PDB file of C-alpha atoms in Angstrom:
ATOM      1  CA  MET A 234       6.711  26.776  -3.728  1.00 55.00           C
ATOM      2  CA  LYS A 235       6.339  27.389   0.010  1.00 59.00           C
ATOM      3  CA  ASN A 236       2.553  27.817  -0.289  1.00 68.00           C
ATOM      4  CA  THR A 237       2.291  24.657  -2.387  1.00 69.00           C
ATOM      5  CA  PHE A 238       4.213  22.632   0.195  1.00 75.00           C
ATOM      6  CA  PHE A 239       2.103  23.978   3.075  1.00 81.00           C
ATOM      7  CA  GLY A 240      -1.091  23.354   1.108  1.00 78.00           C
ATOM      8  CA  ALA A 241      -0.037  19.757   0.440  1.00 79.00           C
ATOM      9  CA  PHE A 242       0.704  19.318   4.146  1.00 84.00           C
ATOM     10  CA  CYS A 243      -2.744  20.624   5.153  1.00 85.00           C
ATOM     11  CA  LEU A 244      -4.551  18.400   2.642  1.00 81.00           C
ATOM     12  CA  SER A 245      -2.567  15.305   3.603  1.00 83.00           C
ATOM     13  CA  LEU A 246      -3.192  15.871   7.302  1.00 88.00           C
ATOM     14  CA  ALA A 247      -6.934  16.492   6.816  1.00 86.00           C
ATOM     15  CA  ALA A 248      -7.449  13.365   4.693  1.00 81.00           C
ATOM     16  CA  SER A 249      -5.371  11.302   7.117  1.00 84.00           C
ATOM     17  CA  ILE A 250      -7.502  12.518  10.025  1.00 88.00           C
ATOM     18  CA  TRP A 251     -10.635  11.434   8.149  1.00 80.00           C
ATOM     19  CA  GLY A 252      -9.075   8.033   7.509  1.00 77.00           C
ATOM     20  CA  GLY A 253      -8.384   7.583  11.210  1.00 78.00           C
ATOM     21  CA  MET A 254     -11.898   8.809  11.974  1.00 79.00           C
ATOM     22  CA  TYR A 255     -13.370   5.500  10.794  1.00 71.00           C
ATOM     23  CA  VAL A 256     -11.279   3.582  13.306  1.00 77.00           C
ATOM     24  CA  VAL A 257     -12.266   5.903  16.153  1.00 84.00           C
ATOM     25  CA  SER A 258     -15.963   5.851  15.241  1.00 81.00           C
ATOM     26  CA  LYS A 259     -15.891   2.045  14.878  1.00 77.00           C
ATOM     27  CA  TYR A 260     -14.687   1.779  18.495  1.00 83.00           C
ATOM     28  CA  VAL A 261     -16.999   4.447  19.936  1.00 88.00           C
ATOM     29  CA  LEU A 262     -20.050   2.970  18.159  1.00 83.00           C
ATOM     30  CA  ASP A 263     -19.770  -0.088  20.415  1.00 86.00           C
ATOM     31  CA  PHE A 264     -20.889   2.142  23.293  1.00 90.00           C
ATOM     32  CA  VAL A 265     -22.763   5.059  21.688  1.00 89.00           C
ATOM     33  CA  PRO A 266     -25.613   4.542  19.146  1.00 87.00           C
ATOM     34  CA  PRO A 267     -25.048   5.990  15.638  1.00 83.00           C
ATOM     35  CA  PHE A 268     -27.479   8.938  15.697  1.00 86.00           C
ATOM     36  CA  THR A 269     -26.454   9.874  19.223  1.00 89.00           C
ATOM     37  CA  LEU A 270     -22.816   9.906  18.148  1.00 88.00           C
ATOM     38  CA  VAL A 271     -23.679  12.030  15.114  1.00 85.00           C
ATOM     39  CA  TRP A 272     -25.492  14.497  17.376  1.00 91.00           C
ATOM     40  CA  LEU A 273     -22.603  14.683  19.850  1.00 92.00           C
ATOM     41  CA  ARG A 274     -20.103  15.129  17.035  1.00 88.00           C
ATOM     42  CA  TYR A 275     -21.967  18.070  15.531  1.00 89.00           C
ATOM     43  CA  ALA A 276     -22.843  19.668  18.838  1.00 94.00           C
ATOM     44  CA  ILE A 277     -19.143  19.877  19.644  1.00 94.00           C
ATOM     45  CA  ALA A 278     -18.183  20.951  16.117  1.00 92.00           C
ATOM     46  CA  PHE A 279     -20.843  23.669  16.029  1.00 94.00           C
ATOM     47  CA  VAL A 280     -19.627  25.226  19.273  1.00 94.00           C
ATOM     48  CA  VAL A 281     -16.057  25.284  17.948  1.00 92.00           C
ATOM     49  CA  LEU A 282     -16.910  26.575  14.456  1.00 91.00           C
ATOM     50  CA  PHE A 283     -19.441  29.134  15.700  1.00 93.00           C
ATOM     51  CA  GLY A 284     -16.832  30.554  18.048  1.00 92.00           C
ATOM     52  CA  ILE A 285     -14.291  30.773  15.224  1.00 89.00           C
ATOM     53  CA  LEU A 286     -16.855  32.359  12.899  1.00 88.00           C
ATOM     54  CA  LYS A 287     -17.850  35.047  15.390  1.00 89.00           C
ATOM     55  CA  ALA A 288     -14.221  35.774  16.250  1.00 89.00           C
ATOM     56  CA  HIS A 289     -13.443  36.145  12.544  1.00 84.00           C
ATOM     57  CA  GLN A 290     -16.412  38.451  11.973  1.00 84.00           C
ATOM     58  CA  TYR A 291     -15.438  40.571  14.969  1.00 84.00           C
ATOM     59  CA  LYS A 292     -11.824  40.790  13.797  1.00 85.00           C
ATOM     60  CA  THR A 293     -12.684  41.682  10.203  1.00 83.00           C
ATOM     61  CA  LYS A 294     -15.726  43.836  11.102  1.00 79.00           C
ATOM     62  CA  THR A 295     -17.803  41.970   8.515  1.00 77.00           C
ATOM     63  CA  ARG A 296     -21.378  40.775   8.770  1.00 74.00           C
ATOM     64  CA  ILE A 297     -23.285  39.120   5.895  1.00 75.00           C
ATOM     65  CA  SER A 298     -27.078  39.131   5.885  1.00 75.00           C
ATOM     66  CA  ILE A 299     -28.772  35.775   5.252  1.00 80.00           C
ATOM     67  CA  ARG A 300     -31.922  35.859   3.114  1.00 83.00           C
ATOM     68  CA  LYS A 301     -34.851  33.429   3.322  1.00 82.00           C
ATOM     69  CA  GLN A 302     -33.739  31.469   0.260  1.00 85.00           C
ATOM     70  CA  ASP A 303     -30.252  31.286   1.729  1.00 87.00           C
ATOM     71  CA  TRP A 304     -31.601  29.646   4.869  1.00 91.00           C
ATOM     72  CA  LEU A 305     -33.399  27.069   2.704  1.00 91.00           C
ATOM     73  CA  LEU A 306     -30.153  26.259   0.884  1.00 91.00           C
ATOM     74  CA  LEU A 307     -28.181  25.990   4.128  1.00 91.00           C
ATOM     75  CA  GLY A 308     -30.938  23.813   5.580  1.00 92.00           C
ATOM     76  CA  TRP A 309     -30.799  21.502   2.544  1.00 92.00           C
ATOM     77  CA  ILE A 310     -27.017  21.210   2.861  1.00 89.00           C
ATOM     78  CA  GLY A 311     -27.372  20.411   6.551  1.00 90.00           C
ATOM     79  CA  PHE A 312     -30.030  17.780   5.842  1.00 93.00           C
ATOM     80  CA  ILE A 313     -28.579  15.897   2.862  1.00 89.00           C
ATOM     81  CA  GLY A 314     -24.937  16.167   3.898  1.00 82.00           C
ATOM     82  CA  TYR A 315     -24.494  16.529   7.623  1.00 82.00           C
ATOM     83  CA  PHE A 316     -27.620  14.596   8.624  1.00 89.00           C
ATOM     84  CA  VAL A 317     -28.297  11.916   5.985  1.00 89.00           C
ATOM     85  CA  SER A 318     -24.742  11.324   4.720  1.00 85.00           C
ATOM     86  CA  ILE A 319     -22.984  11.258   8.080  1.00 78.00           C
ATOM     87  CA  SER A 320     -25.736   9.100   9.633  1.00 80.00           C
ATOM     88  CA  LEU A 321     -25.391   6.572   6.806  1.00 84.00           C
ATOM     89  CA  GLN A 322     -21.631   6.699   7.229  1.00 77.00           C
ATOM     90  CA  PHE A 323     -21.790   5.930  10.953  1.00 72.00           C
ATOM     91  CA  ILE A 324     -24.411   3.174  10.577  1.00 79.00           C
ATOM     92  CA  GLY A 325     -22.501   1.649   7.671  1.00 81.00           C
ATOM     93  CA  THR A 326     -19.225   1.707   9.604  1.00 71.00           C
ATOM     94  CA  LYS A 327     -20.918   0.017  12.574  1.00 73.00           C
ATOM     95  CA  LEU A 328     -22.261  -2.800  10.360  1.00 78.00           C
ATOM     96  CA  SER A 329     -19.155  -3.085   8.164  1.00 74.00           C
ATOM     97  CA  ASP A 330     -15.540  -2.299   9.042  1.00 67.00           C
ATOM     98  CA  ALA A 331     -13.296   0.743   9.189  1.00 60.00           C
ATOM     99  CA  HIS A 332     -11.113   0.231   6.098  1.00 61.00           C
ATOM    100  CA  THR A 333     -14.107  -0.606   3.878  1.00 68.00           C
ATOM    101  CA  GLY A 334     -15.930   2.486   5.109  1.00 67.00           C
ATOM    102  CA  ALA A 335     -12.949   4.691   4.305  1.00 63.00           C
ATOM    103  CA  LEU A 336     -12.551   3.152   0.863  1.00 67.00           C
ATOM    104  CA  ILE A 337     -16.165   3.177  -0.348  1.00 72.00           C
ATOM    105  CA  THR A 338     -16.749   6.789   0.664  1.00 66.00           C
ATOM    106  CA  SER A 339     -13.552   7.762  -1.174  1.00 66.00           C
ATOM    107  CA  ALA A 340     -15.514   7.219  -4.402  1.00 69.00           C
ATOM    108  CA  THR A 341     -17.356  10.475  -3.669  1.00 71.00           C
ATOM    109  CA  PRO A 342     -15.373  12.648  -6.167  1.00 68.00           C
ATOM    110  CA  ALA A 343     -16.472  10.424  -9.056  1.00 69.00           C
ATOM    111  CA  PHE A 344     -20.140  10.695  -8.033  1.00 74.00           C
ATOM    112  CA  ILE A 345     -19.810  14.470  -7.972  1.00 71.00           C
ATOM    113  CA  VAL A 346     -19.415  14.308 -11.753  1.00 70.00           C
ATOM    114  CA  VAL A 347     -23.025  13.147 -12.163  1.00 73.00           C
ATOM    115  CA  PHE A 348     -24.614  15.624  -9.754  1.00 75.00           C
ATOM    116  CA  ALA A 349     -22.581  18.523 -11.144  1.00 74.00           C
ATOM    117  CA  ARG A 350     -24.141  17.840 -14.548  1.00 73.00           C
ATOM    118  CA  PHE A 351     -27.692  18.400 -13.276  1.00 75.00           C
ATOM    119  CA  VAL A 352     -27.098  21.055 -10.587  1.00 78.00           C
ATOM    120  CA  LEU A 353     -24.208  23.063 -12.078  1.00 71.00           C
ATOM    121  CA  ASN A 354     -24.764  22.210 -15.766  1.00 72.00           C
ATOM    122  CA  GLU A 355     -21.228  20.860 -16.080  1.00 69.00           C
ATOM    123  CA  LEU A 356     -20.747  18.593 -19.093  1.00 69.00           C
ATOM    124  CA  ILE A 357     -20.073  14.888 -18.589  1.00 69.00           C
ATOM    125  CA  THR A 358     -17.135  14.225 -20.875  1.00 74.00           C
ATOM    126  CA  LEU A 359     -16.015  10.789 -22.043  1.00 79.00           C
ATOM    127  CA  ARG A 360     -13.141  11.020 -19.576  1.00 75.00           C
ATOM    128  CA  LYS A 361     -15.488  11.712 -16.664  1.00 70.00           C
ATOM    129  CA  ALA A 362     -17.901   8.945 -17.710  1.00 75.00           C
ATOM    130  CA  PHE A 363     -15.054   6.426 -17.919  1.00 80.00           C
ATOM    131  CA  ALA A 364     -13.803   7.503 -14.484  1.00 74.00           C
ATOM    132  CA  LEU A 365     -17.272   7.082 -13.000  1.00 72.00           C
ATOM    133  CA  LEU A 366     -17.579   3.603 -14.535  1.00 78.00           C
ATOM    134  CA  LEU A 367     -14.253   2.487 -13.057  1.00 79.00           C
ATOM    135  CA  ALA A 368     -15.116   3.841  -9.597  1.00 73.00           C
ATOM    136  CA  THR A 369     -18.553   2.172  -9.695  1.00 72.00           C
ATOM    137  CA  ILE A 370     -17.036  -1.195 -10.624  1.00 80.00           C
ATOM    138  CA  GLY A 371     -14.521  -0.755  -7.817  1.00 76.00           C
ATOM    139  CA  VAL A 372     -17.273  -0.097  -5.277  1.00 69.00           C
ATOM    140  CA  VAL A 373     -19.198  -3.177  -6.469  1.00 70.00           C
ATOM    141  CA  ILE A 374     -16.075  -5.342  -6.063  1.00 77.00           C
ATOM    142  CA  VAL A 375     -15.485  -4.035  -2.537  1.00 68.00           C
ATOM    143  CA  ILE A 376     -19.131  -4.595  -1.565  1.00 59.00           C
ATOM    144  CA  GLY A 377     -19.175  -8.060  -3.116  1.00 61.00           C
ATOM    145  CA  PHE A 378     -22.150 -10.077  -4.218  1.00 51.00           C
ATOM    146  CA  ASP A 379     -23.377 -11.325  -0.886  1.00 48.00           C
ATOM    147  CA  HIS A 380     -26.981 -12.334  -1.605  1.00 47.00           C
ATOM    148  CA  SER A 381     -27.520 -13.642   1.923  1.00 47.00           C
ATOM    149  CA  GLY A 382     -28.354 -10.153   3.117  1.00 49.00           C
ATOM    150  CA  GLY A 383     -25.648 -10.274   5.741  1.00 53.00           C
ATOM    151  CA  GLN A 384     -24.867  -7.445   8.117  1.00 58.00           C
ATOM    152  CA  SER A 385     -21.656  -6.478   6.286  1.00 71.00           C
ATOM    153  CA  PHE A 386     -23.469  -6.240   2.936  1.00 74.00           C
ATOM    154  CA  TRP A 387     -26.107  -3.829   4.254  1.00 77.00           C
ATOM    155  CA  GLY A 388     -23.400  -1.860   6.015  1.00 80.00           C
ATOM    156  CA  ASN A 389     -21.585  -1.462   2.705  1.00 79.00           C
ATOM    157  CA  MET A 390     -24.803  -0.348   1.024  1.00 83.00           C
ATOM    158  CA  MET A 391     -25.177   2.329   3.714  1.00 85.00           C
ATOM    159  CA  LEU A 392     -21.641   3.486   2.963  1.00 84.00           C
ATOM    160  CA  VAL A 393     -22.457   3.778  -0.744  1.00 84.00           C
ATOM    161  CA  GLY A 394     -25.426   5.950   0.219  1.00 87.00           C
ATOM    162  CA  ALA A 395     -23.092   8.069   2.346  1.00 84.00           C
ATOM    163  CA  ALA A 396     -20.744   8.580  -0.628  1.00 82.00           C
ATOM    164  CA  LEU A 397     -23.629   9.541  -2.929  1.00 85.00           C
ATOM    165  CA  THR A 398     -25.190  12.035  -0.528  1.00 86.00           C
ATOM    166  CA  TRP A 399     -21.821  13.577   0.338  1.00 78.00           C
ATOM    167  CA  ALA A 400     -21.210  14.121  -3.372  1.00 79.00           C
ATOM    168  CA  LEU A 401     -24.586  15.865  -3.591  1.00 83.00           C
ATOM    169  CA  LEU A 402     -23.617  17.985  -0.593  1.00 79.00           C
ATOM    170  CA  SER A 403     -20.359  18.992  -2.288  1.00 74.00           C
ATOM    171  CA  VAL A 404     -22.208  20.276  -5.337  1.00 80.00           C
ATOM    172  CA  TYR A 405     -24.649  22.388  -3.324  1.00 83.00           C
ATOM    173  CA  VAL A 406     -21.830  23.741  -1.165  1.00 78.00           C
ATOM    174  CA  LYS A 407     -20.291  25.036  -4.384  1.00 76.00           C
ATOM    175  CA  VAL A 408     -23.606  26.764  -5.162  1.00 81.00           C
ATOM    176  CA  ALA A 409     -23.710  28.334  -1.696  1.00 82.00           C
ATOM    177  CA  SER A 410     -20.037  29.361  -1.820  1.00 78.00           C
ATOM    178  CA  ALA A 411     -20.889  31.962  -4.445  1.00 77.00           C
ATOM    179  CA  ARG A 412     -22.363  34.029  -1.607  1.00 82.00           C
ATOM    180  CA  PHE A 413     -20.932  32.711   1.661  1.00 83.00           C
ATOM    181  CA  SER A 414     -17.566  31.572   2.992  1.00 82.00           C
ATOM    182  CA  THR A 415     -17.004  27.867   3.536  1.00 76.00           C
ATOM    183  CA  LEU A 416     -16.731  28.440   7.280  1.00 83.00           C
ATOM    184  CA  MET A 417     -20.106  30.166   7.380  1.00 87.00           C
ATOM    185  CA  ILE A 418     -21.763  27.474   5.237  1.00 85.00           C
ATOM    186  CA  THR A 419     -20.480  24.666   7.424  1.00 82.00           C
ATOM    187  CA  THR A 420     -21.310  26.368  10.713  1.00 89.00           C
ATOM    188  CA  TYR A 421     -24.964  27.018   9.917  1.00 91.00           C
ATOM    189  CA  ALA A 422     -25.426  23.751   7.996  1.00 89.00           C
ATOM    190  CA  ILE A 423     -24.254  21.906  11.115  1.00 89.00           C
ATOM    191  CA  LEU A 424     -26.794  23.894  13.141  1.00 93.00           C
ATOM    192  CA  PHE A 425     -29.562  22.570  10.872  1.00 94.00           C
ATOM    193  CA  ALA A 426     -28.093  19.074  11.130  1.00 91.00           C
ATOM    194  CA  LEU A 427     -28.398  19.296  14.911  1.00 92.00           C
ATOM    195  CA  LEU A 428     -32.080  20.187  14.563  1.00 93.00           C
ATOM    196  CA  PHE A 429     -32.717  17.277  12.170  1.00 93.00           C
ATOM    197  CA  THR A 430     -30.763  14.807  14.291  1.00 92.00           C
ATOM    198  CA  THR A 431     -32.277  15.702  17.678  1.00 94.00           C
ATOM    199  CA  PRO A 432     -35.665  13.897  17.364  1.00 93.00           C
ATOM    200  CA  VAL A 433     -34.021  10.784  15.865  1.00 90.00           C
ATOM    201  CA  MET A 434     -31.389  10.836  18.606  1.00 91.00           C
ATOM    202  CA  LEU A 435     -34.033  11.091  21.354  1.00 91.00           C
ATOM    203  CA  TRP A 436     -35.991   8.204  19.794  1.00 91.00           C
ATOM    204  CA  GLU A 437     -32.834   6.111  19.553  1.00 89.00           C
ATOM    205  CA  LEU A 438     -31.926   6.646  23.202  1.00 88.00           C
ATOM    206  CA  HIS A 439     -35.190   4.994  24.313  1.00 86.00           C
ATOM    207  CA  GLY A 440     -34.067   1.644  22.945  1.00 82.00           C
ATOM    208  CA  GLN A 441     -30.282   1.865  22.908  1.00 82.00           C
ATOM    209  CA  PRO A 442     -28.464   2.925  26.052  1.00 80.00           C
ATOM    210  CA  VAL A 443     -25.292   5.006  26.032  1.00 84.00           C
ATOM    211  CA  SER A 444     -22.306   3.948  28.088  1.00 82.00           C
ATOM    212  CA  PHE A 445     -18.971   5.574  28.807  1.00 84.00           C
ATOM    213  CA  PRO A 446     -16.920   2.664  30.221  1.00 82.00           C
ATOM    214  CA  ASN A 447     -13.612   4.468  29.927  1.00 86.00           C
ATOM    215  CA  MET A 448     -12.008   7.761  28.987  1.00 88.00           C
ATOM    216  CA  ILE A 449     -11.153   6.420  25.522  1.00 88.00           C
ATOM    217  CA  VAL A 450     -14.822   6.675  24.503  1.00 90.00           C
ATOM    218  CA  ILE A 451     -15.064  10.261  25.772  1.00 92.00           C
ATOM    219  CA  PHE A 452     -11.825  11.275  24.074  1.00 92.00           C
ATOM    220  CA  GLY A 453     -13.070   9.551  20.920  1.00 91.00           C
ATOM    221  CA  ILE A 454     -16.230  11.670  20.884  1.00 92.00           C
ATOM    222  CA  PHE A 455     -14.258  14.887  21.294  1.00 93.00           C
ATOM    223  CA  TYR A 456     -11.827  13.726  18.607  1.00 90.00           C
ATOM    224  CA  LEU A 457     -14.714  13.238  16.161  1.00 91.00           C
ATOM    225  CA  GLY A 458     -16.192  16.634  17.007  1.00 92.00           C
ATOM    226  CA  ILE A 459     -13.108  18.822  17.247  1.00 93.00           C
ATOM    227  CA  ILE A 460     -10.405  17.115  15.198  1.00 92.00           C
ATOM    228  CA  SER A 461     -12.313  15.149  12.521  1.00 90.00           C
ATOM    229  CA  THR A 462     -14.956  17.812  11.929  1.00 84.00           C
ATOM    230  CA  ALA A 463     -13.841  21.317  12.887  1.00 84.00           C
ATOM    231  CA  GLY A 464     -10.065  20.822  12.579  1.00 86.00           C
ATOM    232  CA  ALA A 465      -9.889  18.642   9.469  1.00 86.00           C
ATOM    233  CA  PHE A 466     -12.464  20.797   7.714  1.00 75.00           C
ATOM    234  CA  PHE A 467     -10.349  23.911   8.278  1.00 78.00           C
ATOM    235  CA  LEU A 468      -7.143  22.167   7.150  1.00 82.00           C
ATOM    236  CA  TRP A 469      -8.749  20.806   3.984  1.00 78.00           C
ATOM    237  CA  ASN A 470     -10.157  24.153   2.893  1.00 69.00           C
ATOM    238  CA  LYS A 471      -6.947  25.970   3.775  1.00 76.00           C
ATOM    239  CA  GLY A 472      -5.005  23.544   1.616  1.00 76.00           C
ATOM    240  CA  MET A 473      -7.443  23.850  -1.284  1.00 66.00           C
ATOM    241  CA  GLU A 474      -6.965  27.620  -1.229  1.00 64.00           C
ATOM    242  CA  MET A 475      -3.245  27.158  -1.898  1.00 71.00           C
ATOM    243  CA  MET A 476      -3.361  24.468  -4.582  1.00 64.00           C
ATOM    244  CA  ASP A 477      -5.129  23.715  -7.837  1.00 56.00           C
ATOM    245  CA  ALA A 478      -8.421  21.942  -7.129  1.00 51.00           C
ATOM    246  CA  GLY A 479      -7.653  19.010  -9.420  1.00 47.00           C
ATOM    247  CA  VAL A 480      -4.293  18.369  -7.776  1.00 52.00           C
ATOM    248  CA  GLY A 481      -5.640  18.982  -4.293  1.00 54.00           C
ATOM    249  CA  SER A 482      -8.426  16.441  -4.706  1.00 57.00           C
ATOM    250  CA  LEU A 483      -5.852  13.664  -5.128  1.00 58.00           C
ATOM    251  CA  PHE A 484      -4.853  14.036  -1.481  1.00 68.00           C
ATOM    252  CA  PHE A 485      -8.281  12.619  -0.591  1.00 66.00           C
ATOM    253  CA  PHE A 486      -6.751   9.182  -1.106  1.00 65.00           C
ATOM    254  CA  PHE A 487      -4.802   9.449   2.120  1.00 69.00           C
ATOM    255  CA  GLN A 488      -8.186   8.691   3.725  1.00 72.00           C
ATOM    256  CA  PRO A 489      -8.615   5.040   2.597  1.00 68.00           C
ATOM    257  CA  LEU A 490      -4.896   4.411   2.996  1.00 66.00           C
ATOM    258  CA  VAL A 491      -4.844   5.562   6.615  1.00 73.00           C
ATOM    259  CA  GLY A 492      -8.233   3.913   7.272  1.00 71.00           C
ATOM    260  CA  ALA A 493      -6.946   0.562   6.035  1.00 70.00           C
ATOM    261  CA  VAL A 494      -3.667   0.770   7.960  1.00 73.00           C
ATOM    262  CA  PHE A 495      -5.301   1.891  11.216  1.00 76.00           C
ATOM    263  CA  GLY A 496      -8.082  -0.695  10.871  1.00 73.00           C
ATOM    264  CA  PHE A 497      -5.456  -3.419  10.440  1.00 76.00           C
ATOM    265  CA  LEU A 498      -3.246  -2.203  13.294  1.00 77.00           C
ATOM    266  CA  PHE A 499      -5.817  -1.270  15.947  1.00 75.00           C
ATOM    267  CA  LEU A 500      -8.972  -3.232  15.073  1.00 69.00           C
ATOM    268  CA  HIS A 501      -7.266  -6.331  13.624  1.00 74.00           C
ATOM    269  CA  GLU A 502      -9.403  -6.131  10.487  1.00 70.00           C
ATOM    270  CA  GLN A 503      -8.482  -8.395   7.586  1.00 72.00           C
ATOM    271  CA  ILE A 504      -7.758  -6.824   4.196  1.00 71.00           C
ATOM    272  CA  THR A 505      -8.804  -9.119   1.350  1.00 73.00           C
ATOM    273  CA  ALA A 506      -7.731  -9.203  -2.294  1.00 79.00           C
ATOM    274  CA  SER A 507     -11.089  -7.710  -3.375  1.00 77.00           C
ATOM    275  CA  PHE A 508     -10.339  -4.670  -1.209  1.00 75.00           C
ATOM    276  CA  TYR A 509      -7.076  -4.043  -3.071  1.00 79.00           C
ATOM    277  CA  LEU A 510      -8.603  -4.655  -6.508  1.00 83.00           C
ATOM    278  CA  GLY A 511     -11.698  -2.511  -5.875  1.00 78.00           C
ATOM    279  CA  GLY A 512      -9.581   0.153  -4.206  1.00 75.00           C
ATOM    280  CA  LEU A 513      -7.232   0.313  -7.174  1.00 83.00           C
ATOM    281  CA  LEU A 514     -10.145   0.827  -9.590  1.00 81.00           C
ATOM    282  CA  ILE A 515     -11.644   3.545  -7.378  1.00 74.00           C
ATOM    283  CA  ILE A 516      -8.311   5.354  -7.144  1.00 76.00           C
ATOM    284  CA  ILE A 517      -7.750   5.159 -10.919  1.00 82.00           C
ATOM    285  CA  GLY A 518     -11.316   6.318 -11.606  1.00 75.00           C
ATOM    286  CA  VAL A 519     -11.160   9.311  -9.284  1.00 69.00           C
ATOM    287  CA  PHE A 520      -7.652  10.191 -10.529  1.00 73.00           C
ATOM    288  CA  ILE A 521      -8.979  10.324 -14.082  1.00 76.00           C
ATOM    289  CA  ALA A 522     -12.007  12.367 -12.944  1.00 66.00           C
ATOM    290  CA  VAL A 523     -10.019  15.084 -11.164  1.00 62.00           C
ATOM    291  CA  LYS A 524      -7.005  15.233 -13.489  1.00 63.00           C
ATOM    292  CA  SER A 525      -7.272  18.052 -16.019  1.00 55.00           C
ATOM    293  CA  PRO A 526      -6.255  17.392 -19.614  1.00 54.00           C
ATOM    294  CA  ILE A 527      -2.892  18.847 -20.646  1.00 45.00           C
ATOM    295  CA  HIS A 528      -4.380  21.531 -22.884  1.00 45.00           C
ATOM    296  CA  GLN A 529      -6.611  22.785 -20.054  1.00 49.00           C
ATOM    297  CA  ARG A 530      -3.661  23.059 -17.686  1.00 47.00           C
ATOM    298  CA  GLN A 531      -1.624  24.899 -20.310  1.00 48.00           C
ATOM    299  CA  ALA A 532      -4.490  27.315 -20.927  1.00 46.00           C
ATOM    300  CA  LYS A 533      -4.842  27.970 -17.214  1.00 47.00           C
ATOM    301  CA  GLU A 534      -1.112  28.494 -16.805  1.00 47.00           C
ATOM    302  CA  GLY A 535      -1.199  30.978 -19.696  1.00 51.00           C
ATOM    303  CA  GLU A 536      -4.100  32.802 -18.096  1.00 45.00           C
ATOM    304  CA  ASN A 537      -2.322  33.006 -14.746  1.00 47.00           C
ATOM    305  CA  HIS A 538       0.837  34.245 -16.473  1.00 47.00           C
ATOM    306  CA  GLY A 539      -1.181  36.959 -18.182  1.00 45.00           C
ATOM    307  CA  ARG A 540      -2.657  38.078 -14.889  1.00 38.00           C
ATOM    308  CA  THR A 541       0.803  38.175 -13.335  1.00 38.00           C
ATOM    309  CA  SER A 542       2.077  40.317 -16.189  1.00 36.00           C
ATOM    310  CA  LEU A 543      -0.727  42.799 -15.634  1.00 37.00           C
TER     311      LEU A 543
END
């Protein structure tokens, strides 16, 4: 019971940090261009995670060799997830608003269902297909049918791309986790993301200046790097170790909740009826996707009881 409570606390705190991240990035993006902010965020996170990784390896006296094909997999994770997905997320948040960004990207678990079918050969059941349909309809309602090509519409489309690519990242992280720890995967994937982001960041700086008008912007950058990336990542994975994956995934919904509340309180963003309706469909869809049927839970409980008896 104690481990379950602590795991729930870690997951809630991590998802809440990610929800607040959209508000912080929305403010900082007024002074720092998107790709430059992505680069700064990962530069800080890499230093923190690399230090933790080396300290852990020194303490445990462990060292895992990385093969050529492993580097390719880590590079792909860094490109599709930490470069493409996060860049789309930051650009989309800049063009849209904080609570919409938090909500749309919360549809990621439902998209994982599709990619898991092709990468991990997991079956798409009727329950999963129905969940994906609900989440997709919810995203469409949140985006709206703005045919004028307005800035908010294209920002929302970027956020959908961020949700899709993050789902793809999640699947390939599961592939890589068969050989490496999550900490090791993230640390080296972020290193590749830095390499991919650097030329785009340098190109961006030629046309878009960076300004640090106050300490809030500087603190915001360090918050995104240390708290939202290194800290929240550790909390989320620590919590998932202590709880069932299906139950743990539900705590992801603290993200849009906190994003909406913070966006309303600090950025004075308006929350429309379509946000609530689309958000409700996304939450229902992802809940259905991650919730195990009763007979599966009973089978797992029986298996765990058998292991305990042994």
